[in-house]
XYZ file of C-alpha atoms in Angstrom:
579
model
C 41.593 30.704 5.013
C 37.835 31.557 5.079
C 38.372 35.451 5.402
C 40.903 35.493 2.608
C 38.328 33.576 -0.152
C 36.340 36.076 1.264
C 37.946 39.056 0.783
C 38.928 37.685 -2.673
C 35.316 36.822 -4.026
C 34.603 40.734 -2.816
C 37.636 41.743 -5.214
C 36.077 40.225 -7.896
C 32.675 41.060 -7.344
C 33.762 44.666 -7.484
C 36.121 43.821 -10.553
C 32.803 42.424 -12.418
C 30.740 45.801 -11.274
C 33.109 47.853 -12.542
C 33.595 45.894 -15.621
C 29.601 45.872 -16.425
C 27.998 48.518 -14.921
C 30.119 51.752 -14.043
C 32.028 51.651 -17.364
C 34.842 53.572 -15.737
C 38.449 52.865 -15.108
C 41.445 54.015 -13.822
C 44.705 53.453 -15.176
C 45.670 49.754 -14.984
C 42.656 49.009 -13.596
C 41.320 44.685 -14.784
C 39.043 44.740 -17.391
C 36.987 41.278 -17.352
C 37.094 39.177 -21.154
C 34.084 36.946 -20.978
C 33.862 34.041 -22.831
C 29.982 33.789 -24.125
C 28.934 31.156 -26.982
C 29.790 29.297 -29.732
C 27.496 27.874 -32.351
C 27.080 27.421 -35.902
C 26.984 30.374 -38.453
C 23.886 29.437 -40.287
C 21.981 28.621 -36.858
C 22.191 32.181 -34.832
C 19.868 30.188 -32.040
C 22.017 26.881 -31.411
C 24.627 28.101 -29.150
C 26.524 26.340 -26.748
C 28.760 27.471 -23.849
C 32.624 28.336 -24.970
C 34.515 26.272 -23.038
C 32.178 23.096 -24.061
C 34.274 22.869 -27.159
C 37.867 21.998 -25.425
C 39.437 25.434 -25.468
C 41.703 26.063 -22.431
C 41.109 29.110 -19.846
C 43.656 31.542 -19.054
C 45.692 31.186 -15.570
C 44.081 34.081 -13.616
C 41.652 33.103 -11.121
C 38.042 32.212 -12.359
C 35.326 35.009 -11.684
C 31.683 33.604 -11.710
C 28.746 35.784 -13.626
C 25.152 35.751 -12.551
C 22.198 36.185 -15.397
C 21.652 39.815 -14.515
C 18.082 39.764 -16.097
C 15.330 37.779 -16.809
C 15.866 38.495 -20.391
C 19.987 37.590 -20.019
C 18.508 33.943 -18.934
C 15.737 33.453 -21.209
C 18.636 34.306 -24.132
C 20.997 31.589 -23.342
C 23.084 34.252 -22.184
C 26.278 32.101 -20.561
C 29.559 34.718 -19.543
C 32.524 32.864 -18.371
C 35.533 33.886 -17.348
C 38.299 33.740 -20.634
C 41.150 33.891 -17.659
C 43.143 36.789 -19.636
C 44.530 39.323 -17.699
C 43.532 42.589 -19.169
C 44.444 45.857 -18.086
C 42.929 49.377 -18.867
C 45.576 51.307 -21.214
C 48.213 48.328 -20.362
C 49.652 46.764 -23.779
C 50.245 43.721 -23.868
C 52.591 41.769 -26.195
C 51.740 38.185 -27.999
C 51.759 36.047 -24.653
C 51.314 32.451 -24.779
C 48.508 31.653 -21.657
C 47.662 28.118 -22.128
C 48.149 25.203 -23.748
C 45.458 22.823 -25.340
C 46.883 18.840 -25.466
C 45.119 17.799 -28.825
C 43.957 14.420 -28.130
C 41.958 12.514 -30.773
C 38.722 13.418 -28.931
C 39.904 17.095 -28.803
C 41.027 17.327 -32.577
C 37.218 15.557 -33.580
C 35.780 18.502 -31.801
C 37.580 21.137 -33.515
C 37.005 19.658 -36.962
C 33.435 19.288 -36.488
C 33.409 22.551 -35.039
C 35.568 24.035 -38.481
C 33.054 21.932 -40.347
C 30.273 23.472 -39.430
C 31.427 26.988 -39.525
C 31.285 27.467 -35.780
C 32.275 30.907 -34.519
C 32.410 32.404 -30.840
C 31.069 35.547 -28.693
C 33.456 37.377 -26.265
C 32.536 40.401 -24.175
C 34.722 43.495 -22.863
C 32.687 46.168 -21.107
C 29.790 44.856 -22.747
C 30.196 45.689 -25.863
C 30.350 42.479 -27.861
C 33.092 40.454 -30.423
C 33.021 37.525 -32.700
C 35.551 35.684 -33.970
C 35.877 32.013 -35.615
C 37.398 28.959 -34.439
C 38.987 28.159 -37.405
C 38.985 27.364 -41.155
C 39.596 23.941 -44.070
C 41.964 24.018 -46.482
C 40.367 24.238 -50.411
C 40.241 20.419 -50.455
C 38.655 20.238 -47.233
C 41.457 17.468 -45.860
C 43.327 19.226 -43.799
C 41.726 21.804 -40.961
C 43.632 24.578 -38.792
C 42.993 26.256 -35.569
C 43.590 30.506 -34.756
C 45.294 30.491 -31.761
C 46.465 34.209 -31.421
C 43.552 36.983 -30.745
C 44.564 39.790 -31.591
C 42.571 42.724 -29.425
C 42.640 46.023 -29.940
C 40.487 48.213 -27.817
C 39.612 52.056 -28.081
C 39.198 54.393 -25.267
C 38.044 58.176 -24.983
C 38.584 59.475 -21.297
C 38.240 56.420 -18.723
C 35.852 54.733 -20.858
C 36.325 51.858 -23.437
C 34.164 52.901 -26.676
C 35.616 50.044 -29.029
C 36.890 46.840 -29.198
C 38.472 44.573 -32.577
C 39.509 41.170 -32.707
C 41.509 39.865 -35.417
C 42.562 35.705 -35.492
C 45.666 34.931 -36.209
C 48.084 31.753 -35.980
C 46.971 29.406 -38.200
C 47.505 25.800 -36.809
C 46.638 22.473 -38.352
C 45.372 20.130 -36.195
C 47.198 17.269 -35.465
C 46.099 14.590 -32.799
C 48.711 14.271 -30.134
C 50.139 17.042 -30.424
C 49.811 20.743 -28.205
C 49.046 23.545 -29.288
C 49.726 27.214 -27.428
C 47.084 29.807 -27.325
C 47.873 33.676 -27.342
C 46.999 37.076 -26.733
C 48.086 40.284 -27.196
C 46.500 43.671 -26.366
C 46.987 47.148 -28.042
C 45.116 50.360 -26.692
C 44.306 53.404 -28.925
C 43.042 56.744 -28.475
C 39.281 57.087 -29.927
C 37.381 59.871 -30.504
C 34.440 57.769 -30.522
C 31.729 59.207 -27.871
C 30.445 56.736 -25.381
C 27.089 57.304 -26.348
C 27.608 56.388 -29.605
C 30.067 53.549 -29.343
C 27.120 51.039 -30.447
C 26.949 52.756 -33.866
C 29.466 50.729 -35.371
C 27.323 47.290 -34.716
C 24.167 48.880 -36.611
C 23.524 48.417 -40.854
C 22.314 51.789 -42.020
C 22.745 50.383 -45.497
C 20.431 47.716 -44.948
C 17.768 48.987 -42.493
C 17.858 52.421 -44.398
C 17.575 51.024 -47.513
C 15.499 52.783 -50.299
C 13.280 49.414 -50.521
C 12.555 50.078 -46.518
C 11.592 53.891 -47.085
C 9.629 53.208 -50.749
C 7.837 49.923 -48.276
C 6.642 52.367 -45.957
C 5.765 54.781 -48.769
C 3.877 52.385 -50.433
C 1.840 51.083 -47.689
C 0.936 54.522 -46.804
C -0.334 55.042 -50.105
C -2.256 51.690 -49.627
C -4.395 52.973 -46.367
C -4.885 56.511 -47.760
C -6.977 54.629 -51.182
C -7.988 52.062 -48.524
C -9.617 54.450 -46.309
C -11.026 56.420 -49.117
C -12.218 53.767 -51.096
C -13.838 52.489 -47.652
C -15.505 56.064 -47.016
C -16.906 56.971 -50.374
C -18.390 53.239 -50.641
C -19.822 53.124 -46.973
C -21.128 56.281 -47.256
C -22.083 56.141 -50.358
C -24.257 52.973 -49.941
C -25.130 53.953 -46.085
C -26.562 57.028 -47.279
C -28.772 54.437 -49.715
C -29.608 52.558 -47.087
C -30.786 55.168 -44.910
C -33.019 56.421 -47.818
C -34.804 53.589 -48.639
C -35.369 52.487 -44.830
C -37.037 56.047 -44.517
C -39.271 55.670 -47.373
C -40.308 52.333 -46.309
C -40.866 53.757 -43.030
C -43.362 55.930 -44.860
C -45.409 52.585 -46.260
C -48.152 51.308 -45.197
C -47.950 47.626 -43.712
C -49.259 46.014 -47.182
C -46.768 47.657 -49.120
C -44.155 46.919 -46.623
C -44.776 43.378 -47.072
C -45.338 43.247 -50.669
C -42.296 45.700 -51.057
C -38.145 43.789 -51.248
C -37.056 43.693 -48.094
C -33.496 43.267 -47.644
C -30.083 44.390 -46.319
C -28.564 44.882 -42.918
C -31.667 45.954 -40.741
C -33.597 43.003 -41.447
C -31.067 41.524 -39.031
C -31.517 44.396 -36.278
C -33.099 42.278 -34.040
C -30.012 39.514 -33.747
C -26.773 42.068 -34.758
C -26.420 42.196 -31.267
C -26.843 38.820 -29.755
C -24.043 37.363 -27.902
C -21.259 35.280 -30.196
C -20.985 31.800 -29.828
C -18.540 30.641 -26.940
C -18.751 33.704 -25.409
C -16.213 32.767 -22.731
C -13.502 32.190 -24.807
C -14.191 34.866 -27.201
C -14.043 37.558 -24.839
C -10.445 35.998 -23.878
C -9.576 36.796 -26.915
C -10.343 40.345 -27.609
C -8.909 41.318 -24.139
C -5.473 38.757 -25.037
C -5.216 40.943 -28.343
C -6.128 44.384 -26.407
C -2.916 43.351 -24.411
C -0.736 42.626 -26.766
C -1.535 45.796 -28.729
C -0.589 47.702 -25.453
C 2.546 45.943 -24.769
C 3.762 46.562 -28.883
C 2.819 50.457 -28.992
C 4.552 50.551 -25.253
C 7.984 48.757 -25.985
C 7.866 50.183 -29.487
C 7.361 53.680 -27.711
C 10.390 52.760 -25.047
C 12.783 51.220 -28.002
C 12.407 54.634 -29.624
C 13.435 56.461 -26.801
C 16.242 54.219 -25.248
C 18.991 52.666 -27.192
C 17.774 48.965 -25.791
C 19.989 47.299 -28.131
C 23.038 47.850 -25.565
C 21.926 46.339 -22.767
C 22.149 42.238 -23.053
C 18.654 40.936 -22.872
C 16.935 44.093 -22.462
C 14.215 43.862 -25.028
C 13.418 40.451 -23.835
C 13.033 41.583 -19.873
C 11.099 44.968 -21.077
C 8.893 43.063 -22.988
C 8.016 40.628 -20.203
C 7.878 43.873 -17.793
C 5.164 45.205 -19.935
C 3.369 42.811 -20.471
C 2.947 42.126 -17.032
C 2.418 45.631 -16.159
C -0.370 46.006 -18.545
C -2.892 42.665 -17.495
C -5.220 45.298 -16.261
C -6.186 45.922 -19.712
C -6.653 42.152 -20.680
C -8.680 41.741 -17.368
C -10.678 44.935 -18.256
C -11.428 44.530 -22.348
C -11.755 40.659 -21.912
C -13.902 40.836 -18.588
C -16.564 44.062 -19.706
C -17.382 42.430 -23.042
C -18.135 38.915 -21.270
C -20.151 40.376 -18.898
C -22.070 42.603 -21.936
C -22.485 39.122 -23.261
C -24.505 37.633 -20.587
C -21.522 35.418 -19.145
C -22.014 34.466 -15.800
C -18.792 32.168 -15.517
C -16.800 35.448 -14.863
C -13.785 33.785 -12.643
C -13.516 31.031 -15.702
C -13.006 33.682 -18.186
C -10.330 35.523 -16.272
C -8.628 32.814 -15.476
C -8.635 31.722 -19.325
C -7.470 35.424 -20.099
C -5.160 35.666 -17.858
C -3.581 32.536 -19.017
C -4.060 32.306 -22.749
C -0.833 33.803 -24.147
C 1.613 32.844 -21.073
C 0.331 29.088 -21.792
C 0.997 29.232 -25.520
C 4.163 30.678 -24.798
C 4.938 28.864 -22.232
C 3.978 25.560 -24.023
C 6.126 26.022 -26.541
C 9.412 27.149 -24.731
C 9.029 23.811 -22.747
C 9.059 21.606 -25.800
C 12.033 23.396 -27.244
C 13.862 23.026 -24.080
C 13.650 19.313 -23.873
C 15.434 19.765 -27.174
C 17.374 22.317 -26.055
C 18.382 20.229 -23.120
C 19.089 17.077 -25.346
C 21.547 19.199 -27.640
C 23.303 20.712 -24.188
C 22.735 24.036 -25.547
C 22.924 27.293 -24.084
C 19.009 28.286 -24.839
C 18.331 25.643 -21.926
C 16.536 27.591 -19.299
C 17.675 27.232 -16.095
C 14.858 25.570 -13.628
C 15.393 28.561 -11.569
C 14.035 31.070 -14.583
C 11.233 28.553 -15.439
C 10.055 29.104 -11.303
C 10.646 32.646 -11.766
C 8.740 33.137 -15.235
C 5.507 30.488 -13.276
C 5.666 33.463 -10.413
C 5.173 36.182 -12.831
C 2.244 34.568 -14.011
C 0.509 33.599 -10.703
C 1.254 36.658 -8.261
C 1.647 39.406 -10.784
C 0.133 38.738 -13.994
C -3.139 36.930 -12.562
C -3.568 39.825 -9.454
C -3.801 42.403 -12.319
C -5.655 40.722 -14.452
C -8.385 40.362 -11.219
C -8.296 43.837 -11.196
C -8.821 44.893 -14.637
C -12.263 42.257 -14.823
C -14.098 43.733 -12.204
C -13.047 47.081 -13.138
C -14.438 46.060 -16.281
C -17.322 44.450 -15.286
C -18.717 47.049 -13.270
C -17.515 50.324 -15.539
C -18.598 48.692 -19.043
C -19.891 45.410 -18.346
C -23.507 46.864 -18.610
C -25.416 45.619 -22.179
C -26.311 49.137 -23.796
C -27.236 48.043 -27.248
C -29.326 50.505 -29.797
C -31.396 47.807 -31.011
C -33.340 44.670 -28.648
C -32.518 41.145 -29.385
C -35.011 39.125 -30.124
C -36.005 35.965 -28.285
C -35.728 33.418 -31.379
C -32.539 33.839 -33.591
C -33.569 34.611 -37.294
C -32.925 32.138 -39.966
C -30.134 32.941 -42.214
C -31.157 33.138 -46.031
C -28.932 31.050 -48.962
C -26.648 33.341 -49.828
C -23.509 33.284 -53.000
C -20.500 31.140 -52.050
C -17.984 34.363 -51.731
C -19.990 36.165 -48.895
C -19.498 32.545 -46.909
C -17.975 33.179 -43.162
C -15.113 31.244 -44.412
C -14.225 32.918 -47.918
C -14.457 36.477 -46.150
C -11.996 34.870 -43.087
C -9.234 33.341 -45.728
C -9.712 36.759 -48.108
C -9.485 39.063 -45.297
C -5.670 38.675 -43.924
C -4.629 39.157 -47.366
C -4.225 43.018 -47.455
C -3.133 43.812 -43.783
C -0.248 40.804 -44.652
C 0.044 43.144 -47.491
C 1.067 46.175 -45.528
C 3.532 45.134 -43.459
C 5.479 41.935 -45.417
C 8.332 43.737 -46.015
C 8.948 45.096 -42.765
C 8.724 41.098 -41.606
C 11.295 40.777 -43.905
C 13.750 43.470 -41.354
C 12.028 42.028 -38.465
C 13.090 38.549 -39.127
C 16.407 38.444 -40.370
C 17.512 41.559 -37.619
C 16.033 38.178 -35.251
C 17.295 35.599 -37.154
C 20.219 36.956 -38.542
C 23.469 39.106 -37.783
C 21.169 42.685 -37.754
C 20.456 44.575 -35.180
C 17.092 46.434 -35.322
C 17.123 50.078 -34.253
C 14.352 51.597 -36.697
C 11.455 51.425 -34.117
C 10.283 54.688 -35.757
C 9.334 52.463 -38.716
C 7.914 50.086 -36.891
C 5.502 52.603 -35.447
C 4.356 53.698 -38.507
C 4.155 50.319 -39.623
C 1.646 49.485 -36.744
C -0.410 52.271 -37.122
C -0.646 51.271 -41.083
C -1.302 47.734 -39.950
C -4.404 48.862 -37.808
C -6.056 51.134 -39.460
C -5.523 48.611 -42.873
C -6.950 45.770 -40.607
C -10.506 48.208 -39.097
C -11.008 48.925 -42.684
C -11.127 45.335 -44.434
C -12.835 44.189 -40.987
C -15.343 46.751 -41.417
C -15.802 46.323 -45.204
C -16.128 42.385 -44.540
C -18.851 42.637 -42.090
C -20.961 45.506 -44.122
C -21.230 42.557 -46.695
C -21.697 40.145 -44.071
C -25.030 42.186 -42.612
C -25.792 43.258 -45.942
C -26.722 39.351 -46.662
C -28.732 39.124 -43.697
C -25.909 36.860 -41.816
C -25.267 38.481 -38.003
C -22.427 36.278 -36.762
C -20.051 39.090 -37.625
C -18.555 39.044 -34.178
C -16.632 35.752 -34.927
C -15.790 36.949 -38.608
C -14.415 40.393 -37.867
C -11.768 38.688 -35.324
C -11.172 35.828 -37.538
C -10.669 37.651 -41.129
C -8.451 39.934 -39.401
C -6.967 37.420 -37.512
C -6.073 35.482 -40.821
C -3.074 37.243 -41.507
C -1.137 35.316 -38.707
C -1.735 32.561 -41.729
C -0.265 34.521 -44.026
C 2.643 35.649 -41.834
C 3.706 32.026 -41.010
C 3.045 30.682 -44.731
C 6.186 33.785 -45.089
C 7.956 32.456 -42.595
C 7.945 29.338 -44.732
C 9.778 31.031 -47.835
C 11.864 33.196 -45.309
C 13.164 30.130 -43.666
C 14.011 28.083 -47.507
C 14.852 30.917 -49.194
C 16.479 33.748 -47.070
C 18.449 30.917 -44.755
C 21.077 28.456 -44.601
C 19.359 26.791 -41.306
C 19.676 23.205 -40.816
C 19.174 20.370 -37.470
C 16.091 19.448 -35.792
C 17.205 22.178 -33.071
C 17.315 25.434 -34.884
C 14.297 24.322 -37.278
C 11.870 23.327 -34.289
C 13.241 26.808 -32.498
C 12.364 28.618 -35.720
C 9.086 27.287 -36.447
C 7.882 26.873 -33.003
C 8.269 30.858 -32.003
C 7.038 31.956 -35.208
C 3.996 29.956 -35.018
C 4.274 32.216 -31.366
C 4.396 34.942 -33.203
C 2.035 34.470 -35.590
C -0.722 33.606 -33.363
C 0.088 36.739 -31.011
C -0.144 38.800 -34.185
C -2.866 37.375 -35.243
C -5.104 37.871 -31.798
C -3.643 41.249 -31.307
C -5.357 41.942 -35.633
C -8.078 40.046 -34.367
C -8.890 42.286 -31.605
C -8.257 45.273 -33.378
C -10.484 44.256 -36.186
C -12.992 43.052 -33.814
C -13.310 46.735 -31.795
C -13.313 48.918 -35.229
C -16.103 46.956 -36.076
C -18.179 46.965 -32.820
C -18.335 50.536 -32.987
C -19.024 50.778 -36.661
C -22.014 48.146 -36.176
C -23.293 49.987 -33.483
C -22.867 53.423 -35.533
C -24.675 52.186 -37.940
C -28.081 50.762 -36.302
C -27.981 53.291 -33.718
C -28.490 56.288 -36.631
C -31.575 53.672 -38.097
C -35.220 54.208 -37.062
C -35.932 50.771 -35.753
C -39.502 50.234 -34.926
């Protein structure tokens, strides 16, 4: 008996290959219907396995699926076997395969299900379908069940290129009663190319949209007046600067002293003294330095590969990269500590190494305890939690290791233009708008600015029914974003210096950093205003990984406001004669 289970778990293992990765089939060959989800409408994250609402499973012999990816898992991702027996080019005529007994338990299921607009994923061949479970009369009394799919299924060659479910037999539900499920299967010639057979799941209309392109347009135009406004005014007053530090240069000591002294290189001799909490600043910039590489890098690799047709892909690349590129956490975060006097070195990798994972981390666990109370699908398995806690320790740490003492001993050396002096200078009264504060709430404003609408695509292609493809305008919407964010940074901490105040280092990160506020006050209206979302799930998913997002957004500014403005500060005093 042994050898024959055997032999049959083989068949179906090579059933399910063919089904999901060759994508090639001979004549009358299965094809493999999973069953995925089913979940509210409204509430695209609170899914729950298929058969978990009492649906019954077709007669052919159950085939198990595996989470292919780390991504597939992460997802909620749950294929099950829909027991249909489906073969390639084979119609099949309506054909009763099981039969639900509608107990009282059974019918309250359904009509909570109806109620709350609950619909269900299928796959064929990986491409995916959604249909609904069923529908209320106008008075809401009386609710029905679609028992007959309907599939119809395109091929070109020995590949399947589309796939169209339509519900039909419309059955009130009645408690006691049973209630016969059907199929029926129709094949059709498609001229459809395999390569392109995803096409028909993307919104051109919406992602194309002349708002999108006039968006881009207009941000553009933002960083082009930015820049030059930025320029002519540096420049401008720079060249000022320079002038009147030459001529006093030129005066005697009395007249020096007598003369006004003020403006950025009265604070030459602290510009450069390490920020306060060195250790966990320097986490920081290398954190943001990392997520900057893993964004251009998966934006770079969505551009190039279609990975909206592969379940879970974006999710697993993401995760890949971001491993991949600790180095350059380890190296930013590790060379400016060490540039900074720190001699807790181990402390601050550790702390880098660990920052975003944690955060993440942190708030995946507290969603999963909900997600685990509300049986839902976005439960992660024990065995991905292990697997995600061994990224971090043997792959993501190592690196990391690597990329500090790289950094310490390439560009961990202190090479400043100008000495520090022993006793930090006091810092003069100054008006309430060039405050620390006022410049860190003002400064998120514009680089918000530049990219609001695309959050706008961004969030409802993730919280929605949209699949996002237009990575090319996500590029340019990056690139907009950073040079938007050096400029303000930069025009921020001129003002800063300019009033004799040298903790810049902390208010370039922070005033860039700002527009994470901005992006989750957005999320705010996005979430009452764009959304029908409702239940403590969904809302605590929602608001918990945006706040994710938001933070890693707001690091990755940080850091990129942070660096534009190192090297403009150290432009700066290194072309001043400094006695």
């Amino acid at each position: 008996m042994r050898p024959q289970r055997l032999l049959l778990l083989c068949l179906y293992v090579l059933y399910a290959r063919a089904d999901e990765h060759e994508h090639t089939y001979d004549d009358k060959e299965e094809v493999v219907l999973w069953m995925n989800t089913v979940g509210p409408y409204h509430n695209r994250q609170e899914t729950y396995k298929y058969f978990s609402l009492p649906f019954c499973v077709g007669s052919k012999k159950s085939i198990s699926h595996y989470h292919e990816t780390l991504g597939e898992a992460l997802q909620g991702v749950e294929l099950e076997f829909s027991g249909l027996d489906i073969k390639f080019k084979d119609d099949v005529m309506q054909t009763s395969y099981c039969e639900i007994d509608l107990t009282k338990g059974k019918k309250d299921a359904f009509v909570y299900a109806i109620k709350n607009h609950y619909w269900y994923q299928m796959y064929i061949d990986d491409l995916p379908i959604w249909g609904i479970v069923g529908e209320a009369d106008e008075n809401g009394e009386d609710y029905y069940l679609w028992t007959y799919k309907k599939l119809e299924i395109g091929y070109n060659g020995n590949r399947i290129v589309d796939v169209n479910l339509t519900s039909e037999g419309k059955v009130k539900l009645v408690p006691n009663t049973k209630v016969q499920m059907s199929y029926s299967v129709k094949w059709k010639k498609s001229d459809v190319r395999f390569e392109d057979r995803f096409d028909k799941y993307l919104d051109p209309s919406f992602f194309q949209h002349r708002i999108h392109w006039f968006s881009i347009f207009n941000s553009f135009m933002m960083v082009i007046f930015l820049v030059g406004l930025v320029s002519m005014i540096l420049m401008r007053t720079l060249r000022k600067d320079y002038a009147r530090y030459s001529k006093e240069e030129e005066m005697d000591d009395m007249d020096r002293d007598l003369g006004d002294e003020y403006g950025w290189k009265q604070v030459h001799g602290d510009v450069f003294r390490p920020s306060s909490h060195p250790l966990m600043f320097s986490s920081l910039i290398g954190s943001g330095c990392q997520i900057f590489a893993v964004s251009l890098i998966v934006i770079i690799v969505a551009m190039i590969e279609d990975l909206y047709t592969e379940r879970g892909s974006m999710l697993s690349t993401a995760i890949f990269v971001y491993a991949a590129t600790s180095p350059v956490n380890g190296y930013f975060g590790g060379s400016l500590y060490a540039r900074q006097g720190g001699r807790r070195w181990i402390k601050q990798m550790f702390i880098g190494a660990f920052l975003i994972p944690a955060m993440v981390c942190g708030t995946a666990f507290f969603i999963n305890f909900i997600a685990i109370y509300y049986h839902a699908s976005r439960a992660i398995p024990f065995g991905t939690m292990v697997a995600v806690c061994c990224i971090c320790f043997f792959v993501i740490l190592p690196l990391n290791l690597v990329g500090t003492i790289l950094g310490r001993n390439l560009a961990g050396q202190p090479n400043f233009p100008c000495r520090v002096n022993a006793v930090p200078r006091p810092i003069p009264e100054k008006k309430w708008f060039m405050e620390p504060a006022v410049i860190v709430c003002l400064g998120g404003i514009l680089p918000f600015g530049s990219i609001f609408i695309e959050m706008y695509f961004i969030f409802t292609s993730f919280w929605a029914y949209k699949i996002y493809y237009v990575y090319g305008f996500m590029m340019l919407v990056l690139v907009i974003l950073c040079i938007v964010t050096v400029c303000v940074t930069i025009v921020c901490t001129y003002f800063l210096l300019n009033a004799e105040d040298y903790r810049w280092q902390w208010t370039s990160f922070l005033s860039a950093a700002s527009t994470a506020i901005y992006v989750y006050m957005y999320s705010f209206y996005y979430y009452f205003f764009k959304t029908k979302m409702y239940g403590l799930f969904q809302t605590s998913f929602y608001f918990g990984y945006m706040a994710v997002f938001s933070t890693a957004l707001g690091i990755m500014c940080g850091a990129i406001g942070y660096m534009g403005t190192s090297a403009f500060v150290r432009k700066i005093y290194t072309n001043v004669k400094i006695d």
